[in-house]
Amino acid sequence: MTMQRKRTAAIAAALVAVGTITACGNSADTPPAVDFPSGFWQVDDYGSVLSVHADKLESYQLTALSCLKDDTAARSGNQGRYVTEDKDVLTLRPGGSPDQATLHIDGSPGDRTLQRLSALPLSCTSSVVPAAFDVFWQTFQEHYPFFAAKGVDWQQVRDKSRERAVRAEQRGDDDALFTVLREMVAPLHDAHVVVSAGDGRFFGTVRPGTTIPSPQLDQQVKEYVQRRDLQQHPLTEYANGRIGYADLPGQNYGYLRLSAFSGYTTERTFAADSAELDRAMDAIFTEDRRIRLQGLILDLRINGGGSDSLGLQLAARLTDRPYFAYAKKTRTVGPQPQRVEPAHGAYAGPVAILTGGSTVSAGETFTQAMLERPSRTTRIGQPTQGVFSDVMQRKLPGAGHEDWWFGVPNEEFLTSDDRTFDGTGIPPELTEPVFTEEEFALNHDSAFDRAVSWLTSGS
């Protein structure tokens, strides 16, 4: 269902083998499915309306001027639980009144607020087809939280671009229309904003000065770390190779590397990935190792993102005390605080987290979830990419646009003092270069060496 997917949208194509891009959540927090009444429900702040039946759920993408039919999910088990073709599990629960309810997407921290409607909005049954440009602009206008932070006047963008876009659509010039839409969002430099127009027309970007975490870069870095940092000791790999661990040669320190928070299994479901993450952590953090380890280097420098809740699940294996992780909010709903609760067999010793510009999305929400970790923790390297929100995947109206879609982030992830790191990324506490050409040429890994120094010196 495209109402909301966790997606490093701008670089989705490049990250297939590194680890993008599913919904996010903690299976332990998934609410039980209960009987849910049929009817129409609006999802607050997510531009969606749900038509709920006993055997299926249909969704519609909504703006103030448009309504587009989206995907369908089939009932699974009982009336409150539905599963999409992409294997996303949706659980609907009644709220505090007959006109209120909640939606939980298995894999997404928190719930979404539903308000009962007496019928589908009139735009959902109208024969009037709005201009593709207008739906595109309106969707960002209603949901994108960061225009002010990015210094973009979205109304001015409309005034500058609409006439050219509408003319292109009227004459069926898809290349020209795509060019206009691309130019509209390019100044945002947001890796969670994407425009895909079929036939090879795809736009996505990253923060200037950062690098896309591609499979090729991931493999290059993994081999470099094993040769240089681990002195030819191979990583023991788990989760389709997206998690690797090694004890540092001759030292009571560990090195844990994650290139993704998704894609751990061939099933590619949250439940399966969650189970695989637990299996990997059980194998890594044995009782003997938890007693022996004096510190852990946690390497996220090449991490393509994935499931935020897998990040919370990992954080739970790295603390012996509960603490605040972050709070999610949208324009009118929230914030919803999320907490890290200790898991059985957790390692609670010192952790040095390595980050850089190729630490993206769920790699960043995990990093944010470690900011208030009660035990000794630091961050070393470069700022993360600066994209945290889930991404609404939206369609465009009109004949010939069936394969077109675009991605819009709509959430803010807040610290306990209401800060966000969107755009700038989470800064390191100890700044070091990360996988630059000079570092490779000189056989350096300054961030790794700084982490070892930090662990051994105690400061």
Tab-separated table of N, CA and C in Angstrom, residues 44-132:
chain	number	residue	atom	x	y	z
A	44	ASP	N	-5.487	11.156	9.472
A	44	ASP	CA	-5.055	12.532	9.711
A	44	ASP	C	-3.597	12.732	9.329
A	45	ASP	N	-3.345	13.777	8.540
A	45	ASP	CA	-2.004	14.231	8.170
A	45	ASP	C	-1.244	13.295	7.247
A	46	TYR	N	-1.901	12.273	6.717
A	46	TYR	CA	-1.237	11.373	5.781
A	46	TYR	C	-1.913	11.349	4.411
A	47	GLY	N	-2.820	12.288	4.154
A	47	GLY	CA	-3.398	12.416	2.823
A	47	GLY	C	-4.056	11.166	2.322
A	48	SER	N	-4.759	10.429	3.195
A	48	SER	CA	-5.362	9.160	2.802
A	48	SER	C	-6.756	9.010	3.381
A	49	VAL	N	-7.600	8.316	2.633
A	49	VAL	CA	-8.913	7.883	3.103
A	49	VAL	C	-8.987	6.379	2.916
A	50	LEU	N	-9.510	5.674	3.903
A	50	LEU	CA	-9.657	4.227	3.857
A	50	LEU	C	-11.126	3.866	3.742
A	51	SER	N	-11.411	2.952	2.825
A	51	SER	CA	-12.732	2.347	2.723
A	51	SER	C	-12.599	0.923	3.244
A	52	VAL	N	-13.181	0.671	4.430
A	52	VAL	CA	-12.960	-0.583	5.143
A	52	VAL	C	-14.164	-1.498	4.970
A	53	HIS	N	-13.899	-2.713	4.530
A	53	HIS	CA	-14.928	-3.737	4.369
A	53	HIS	C	-14.543	-4.948	5.206
A	54	ALA	N	-15.444	-5.909	5.302
A	54	ALA	CA	-15.159	-7.102	6.097
A	54	ALA	C	-13.995	-7.901	5.521
A	55	ASP	N	-13.860	-7.903	4.184
A	55	ASP	CA	-12.855	-8.759	3.560
A	55	ASP	C	-11.708	-7.997	2.919
A	56	LYS	N	-11.780	-6.667	2.838
A	56	LYS	CA	-10.709	-5.916	2.212
A	56	LYS	C	-10.721	-4.474	2.688
A	57	LEU	N	-9.630	-3.815	2.392
A	57	LEU	CA	-9.467	-2.405	2.698
A	57	LEU	C	-8.970	-1.711	1.435
A	58	GLU	N	-9.651	-0.649	1.034
A	58	GLU	CA	-9.237	0.129	-0.132
A	58	GLU	C	-8.770	1.502	0.337
A	59	SER	N	-7.720	2.013	-0.278
A	59	SER	CA	-7.205	3.316	0.119
A	59	SER	C	-7.259	4.291	-1.052
A	60	TYR	N	-7.373	5.561	-0.692
A	60	TYR	CA	-7.425	6.659	-1.660
A	60	TYR	C	-6.428	7.726	-1.227
A	61	GLN	N	-5.733	8.305	-2.203
A	61	GLN	CA	-4.811	9.400	-1.936
A	61	GLN	C	-5.569	10.713	-2.103
A	62	LEU	N	-5.541	11.526	-1.063
A	62	LEU	CA	-6.410	12.694	-0.991
A	62	LEU	C	-5.605	13.976	-0.833
A	63	THR	N	-6.008	15.012	-1.588
A	63	THR	CA	-5.591	16.384	-1.312
A	63	THR	C	-6.849	17.241	-1.301
A	64	ALA	N	-6.688	18.528	-1.095
A	64	ALA	CA	-7.839	19.428	-1.073
A	64	ALA	C	-8.521	19.511	-2.426
A	65	LEU	N	-7.844	19.086	-3.499
A	65	LEU	CA	-8.441	19.215	-4.826
A	65	LEU	C	-8.467	17.915	-5.610
A	66	SER	N	-8.055	16.778	-4.985
A	66	SER	CA	-7.975	15.534	-5.750
A	66	SER	C	-8.211	14.325	-4.865
A	67	CYS	N	-8.583	13.225	-5.516
A	67	CYS	CA	-8.709	11.931	-4.853
A	67	CYS	C	-8.365	10.860	-5.881
A	68	LEU	N	-7.331	10.078	-5.599
A	68	LEU	CA	-6.865	9.059	-6.531
A	68	LEU	C	-6.926	7.698	-5.852
A	69	LYS	N	-7.506	6.724	-6.525
A	69	LYS	CA	-7.574	5.373	-5.976
A	69	LYS	C	-6.163	4.823	-5.823
A	70	ASP	N	-5.927	4.238	-4.661
A	70	ASP	CA	-4.614	3.683	-4.362
A	70	ASP	C	-4.715	2.168	-4.338
A	71	ASP	N	-4.137	1.526	-3.350
A	71	ASP	CA	-4.033	0.074	-3.315
A	71	ASP	C	-5.154	-0.564	-2.503
A	72	THR	N	-5.159	-1.880	-2.530
A	72	THR	CA	-6.126	-2.674	-1.781
A	72	THR	C	-5.383	-3.673	-0.915
A	73	ALA	N	-5.876	-3.865	0.312
A	73	ALA	CA	-5.319	-4.858	1.221
A	73	ALA	C	-6.395	-5.875	1.558
A	74	ALA	N	-5.989	-7.126	1.700
A	74	ALA	CA	-6.934	-8.202	1.982
A	74	ALA	C	-6.967	-8.494	3.475
A	75	ARG	N	-8.148	-8.850	3.954
A	75	ARG	CA	-8.297	-9.210	5.359
A	75	ARG	C	-7.424	-10.419	5.679
A	76	SER	N	-6.814	-10.403	6.864
A	76	SER	CA	-5.960	-11.507	7.288
A	76	SER	C	-6.288	-11.850	8.736
A	77	GLY	N	-6.802	-13.020	8.963
A	77	GLY	CA	-7.043	-13.480	10.321
A	77	GLY	C	-8.353	-13.019	10.889
A	78	ASN	N	-8.479	-11.738	11.161
A	78	ASN	CA	-9.762	-11.228	11.628
A	78	ASN	C	-10.008	-9.852	11.045
A	79	GLN	N	-11.090	-9.235	11.443
A	79	GLN	CA	-11.564	-8.047	10.728
A	79	GLN	C	-10.647	-6.841	10.875
A	80	GLY	N	-9.840	-6.831	11.917
A	80	GLY	CA	-9.022	-5.647	12.134
A	80	GLY	C	-7.684	-5.659	11.440
A	81	ARG	N	-7.292	-6.772	10.832
A	81	ARG	CA	-5.954	-6.873	10.242
A	81	ARG	C	-6.059	-7.148	8.744
A	82	TYR	N	-5.248	-6.383	7.978
A	82	TYR	CA	-5.245	-6.491	6.524
A	82	TYR	C	-3.803	-6.530	6.036
A	83	VAL	N	-3.577	-7.204	4.912
A	83	VAL	CA	-2.233	-7.346	4.365
A	83	VAL	C	-2.247	-6.898	2.911
A	84	THR	N	-1.277	-6.061	2.537
A	84	THR	CA	-1.182	-5.554	1.181
A	84	THR	C	-0.400	-6.524	0.303
A	85	GLU	N	-0.395	-6.255	-1.000
A	85	GLU	CA	0.401	-7.075	-1.912
A	85	GLU	C	1.884	-6.992	-1.593
A	86	ASP	N	2.320	-5.862	-1.015
A	86	ASP	CA	3.722	-5.703	-0.621
A	86	ASP	C	4.019	-6.318	0.736
A	87	LYS	N	3.023	-7.023	1.309
A	87	LYS	CA	3.150	-7.732	2.581
A	87	LYS	C	3.218	-6.798	3.780
A	88	ASP	N	2.799	-5.533	3.622
A	88	ASP	CA	2.640	-4.658	4.773
A	88	ASP	C	1.411	-5.103	5.553
A	89	VAL	N	1.533	-5.169	6.865
A	89	VAL	CA	0.428	-5.581	7.721
A	89	VAL	C	-0.167	-4.342	8.376
A	90	LEU	N	-1.453	-4.133	8.150
A	90	LEU	CA	-2.174	-2.982	8.688
A	90	LEU	C	-3.148	-3.462	9.748
A	91	THR	N	-3.125	-2.835	10.914
A	91	THR	CA	-4.033	-3.195	11.992
A	91	THR	C	-4.857	-1.981	12.376
A	92	LEU	N	-6.172	-2.105	12.310
A	92	LEU	CA	-7.088	-1.034	12.658
A	92	LEU	C	-7.747	-1.352	13.993
A	93	ARG	N	-7.805	-0.349	14.876
A	93	ARG	CA	-8.413	-0.526	16.189
A	93	ARG	C	-9.390	0.601	16.460
A	94	PRO	N	-10.517	0.305	17.084
A	94	PRO	CA	-11.443	1.368	17.492
A	94	PRO	C	-10.766	2.310	18.475
A	95	GLY	N	-11.181	3.575	18.432
A	95	GLY	CA	-10.618	4.572	19.332
A	95	GLY	C	-11.502	4.828	20.536
A	96	GLY	N	-11.364	6.027	21.101
A	96	GLY	CA	-12.114	6.353	22.297
A	96	GLY	C	-13.562	6.690	22.070
A	97	SER	N	-13.953	6.877	20.793
A	97	SER	CA	-15.348	7.157	20.454
A	97	SER	C	-15.670	6.445	19.150
A	98	PRO	N	-16.960	6.307	18.810
A	98	PRO	CA	-17.316	5.615	17.557
A	98	PRO	C	-16.765	6.274	16.302
A	99	ASP	N	-16.396	7.547	16.403
A	99	ASP	CA	-15.912	8.279	15.238
A	99	ASP	C	-14.391	8.396	15.201
A	100	GLN	N	-13.708	7.703	16.092
A	100	GLN	CA	-12.259	7.753	16.119
A	100	GLN	C	-11.686	6.339	16.109
A	101	ALA	N	-10.511	6.203	15.533
A	101	ALA	CA	-9.841	4.913	15.477
A	101	ALA	C	-8.357	5.156	15.256
A	102	THR	N	-7.574	4.079	15.231
A	102	THR	CA	-6.147	4.185	14.957
A	102	THR	C	-5.749	3.151	13.921
A	103	LEU	N	-4.705	3.480	13.184
A	103	LEU	CA	-4.098	2.580	12.205
A	103	LEU	C	-2.657	2.331	12.625
A	104	HIS	N	-2.300	1.057	12.715
A	104	HIS	CA	-0.909	0.683	12.983
A	104	HIS	C	-0.379	-0.073	11.776
A	105	ILE	N	0.751	0.385	11.225
A	105	ILE	CA	1.427	-0.318	10.140
A	105	ILE	C	2.553	-1.122	10.758
A	106	ASP	N	2.480	-2.427	10.617
A	106	ASP	CA	3.459	-3.306	11.243
A	106	ASP	C	4.837	-2.938	10.732
A	107	GLY	N	5.620	-2.420	11.641
A	107	GLY	CA	6.911	-1.910	11.262
A	107	GLY	C	7.021	-0.422	11.429
A	108	SER	N	5.983	0.271	11.897
A	108	SER	CA	6.038	1.716	12.033
A	108	SER	C	5.818	2.117	13.483
A	109	PRO	N	6.783	2.756	14.129
A	109	PRO	CA	6.589	3.186	15.514
A	109	PRO	C	5.391	4.124	15.636
A	110	GLY	N	4.546	3.886	16.613
A	110	GLY	CA	3.390	4.736	16.825
A	110	GLY	C	2.212	4.340	15.960
A	111	ASP	N	1.106	5.048	16.149
A	111	ASP	CA	-0.131	4.808	15.412
A	111	ASP	C	-0.536	6.073	14.662
A	112	ARG	N	-1.434	5.903	13.713
A	112	ARG	CA	-1.989	7.022	12.953
A	112	ARG	C	-3.457	7.199	13.304
A	113	THR	N	-3.865	8.431	13.407
A	113	THR	CA	-5.200	8.754	13.880
A	113	THR	C	-6.200	8.707	12.743
A	114	LEU	N	-7.312	8.040	12.946
A	114	LEU	CA	-8.379	7.932	11.955
A	114	LEU	C	-9.618	8.675	12.458
A	115	GLN	N	-10.294	9.380	11.546
A	115	GLN	CA	-11.559	10.045	11.822
A	115	GLN	C	-12.613	9.491	10.878
A	116	ARG	N	-13.758	9.113	11.436
A	116	ARG	CA	-14.815	8.528	10.613
A	116	ARG	C	-15.413	9.568	9.665
A	117	LEU	N	-15.681	9.150	8.438
A	117	LEU	CA	-16.397	9.955	7.445
A	117	LEU	C	-17.719	9.269	7.137
A	118	SER	N	-18.720	10.060	6.804
A	118	SER	CA	-20.022	9.479	6.449
A	118	SER	C	-20.001	8.878	5.052
A	119	ALA	N	-19.094	9.349	4.204
A	119	ALA	CA	-18.984	8.854	2.828
A	119	ALA	C	-17.608	9.243	2.293
A	120	LEU	N	-17.245	8.682	1.160
A	120	LEU	CA	-16.032	9.136	0.495
A	120	LEU	C	-16.163	10.606	0.125
A	121	PRO	N	-15.083	11.366	0.169
A	121	PRO	CA	-15.139	12.750	-0.312
A	121	PRO	C	-15.647	12.811	-1.751
A	122	LEU	N	-16.332	13.897	-2.102
A	122	LEU	CA	-16.906	14.036	-3.436
A	122	LEU	C	-15.844	13.928	-4.527
A	123	SER	N	-14.636	14.378	-4.224
A	123	SER	CA	-13.578	14.319	-5.234
A	123	SER	C	-13.230	12.882	-5.615
A	124	CYS	N	-13.564	11.920	-4.743
A	124	CYS	CA	-13.252	10.519	-5.043
A	124	CYS	C	-14.204	9.928	-6.078
A	125	THR	N	-15.343	10.551	-6.273
A	125	THR	CA	-16.317	10.069	-7.250
A	125	THR	C	-16.505	11.048	-8.404
A	126	SER	N	-15.754	12.142	-8.408
A	126	SER	CA	-15.876	13.156	-9.454
A	126	SER	C	-15.207	12.697	-10.742
A	127	SER	N	-15.754	13.123	-11.860
A	127	SER	CA	-15.161	12.818	-13.166
A	127	SER	C	-14.140	13.867	-13.588
A	128	VAL	N	-14.020	14.924	-12.811
A	128	VAL	CA	-13.070	15.987	-13.123
A	128	VAL	C	-11.658	15.525	-12.759
A	129	VAL	N	-10.744	15.618	-13.711
A	129	VAL	CA	-9.355	15.212	-13.489
A	129	VAL	C	-8.487	16.463	-13.356
A	130	PRO	N	-7.932	16.714	-12.183
A	130	PRO	CA	-7.098	17.910	-12.019
A	130	PRO	C	-5.775	17.751	-12.756
A	131	ALA	N	-5.120	18.867	-12.980
A	131	ALA	CA	-3.805	18.837	-13.626
A	131	ALA	C	-2.802	18.119	-12.738
A	132	ALA	N	-1.912	17.363	-13.374
A	132	ALA	CA	-0.890	16.648	-12.609
A	132	ALA	C	-0.055	17.616	-11.784
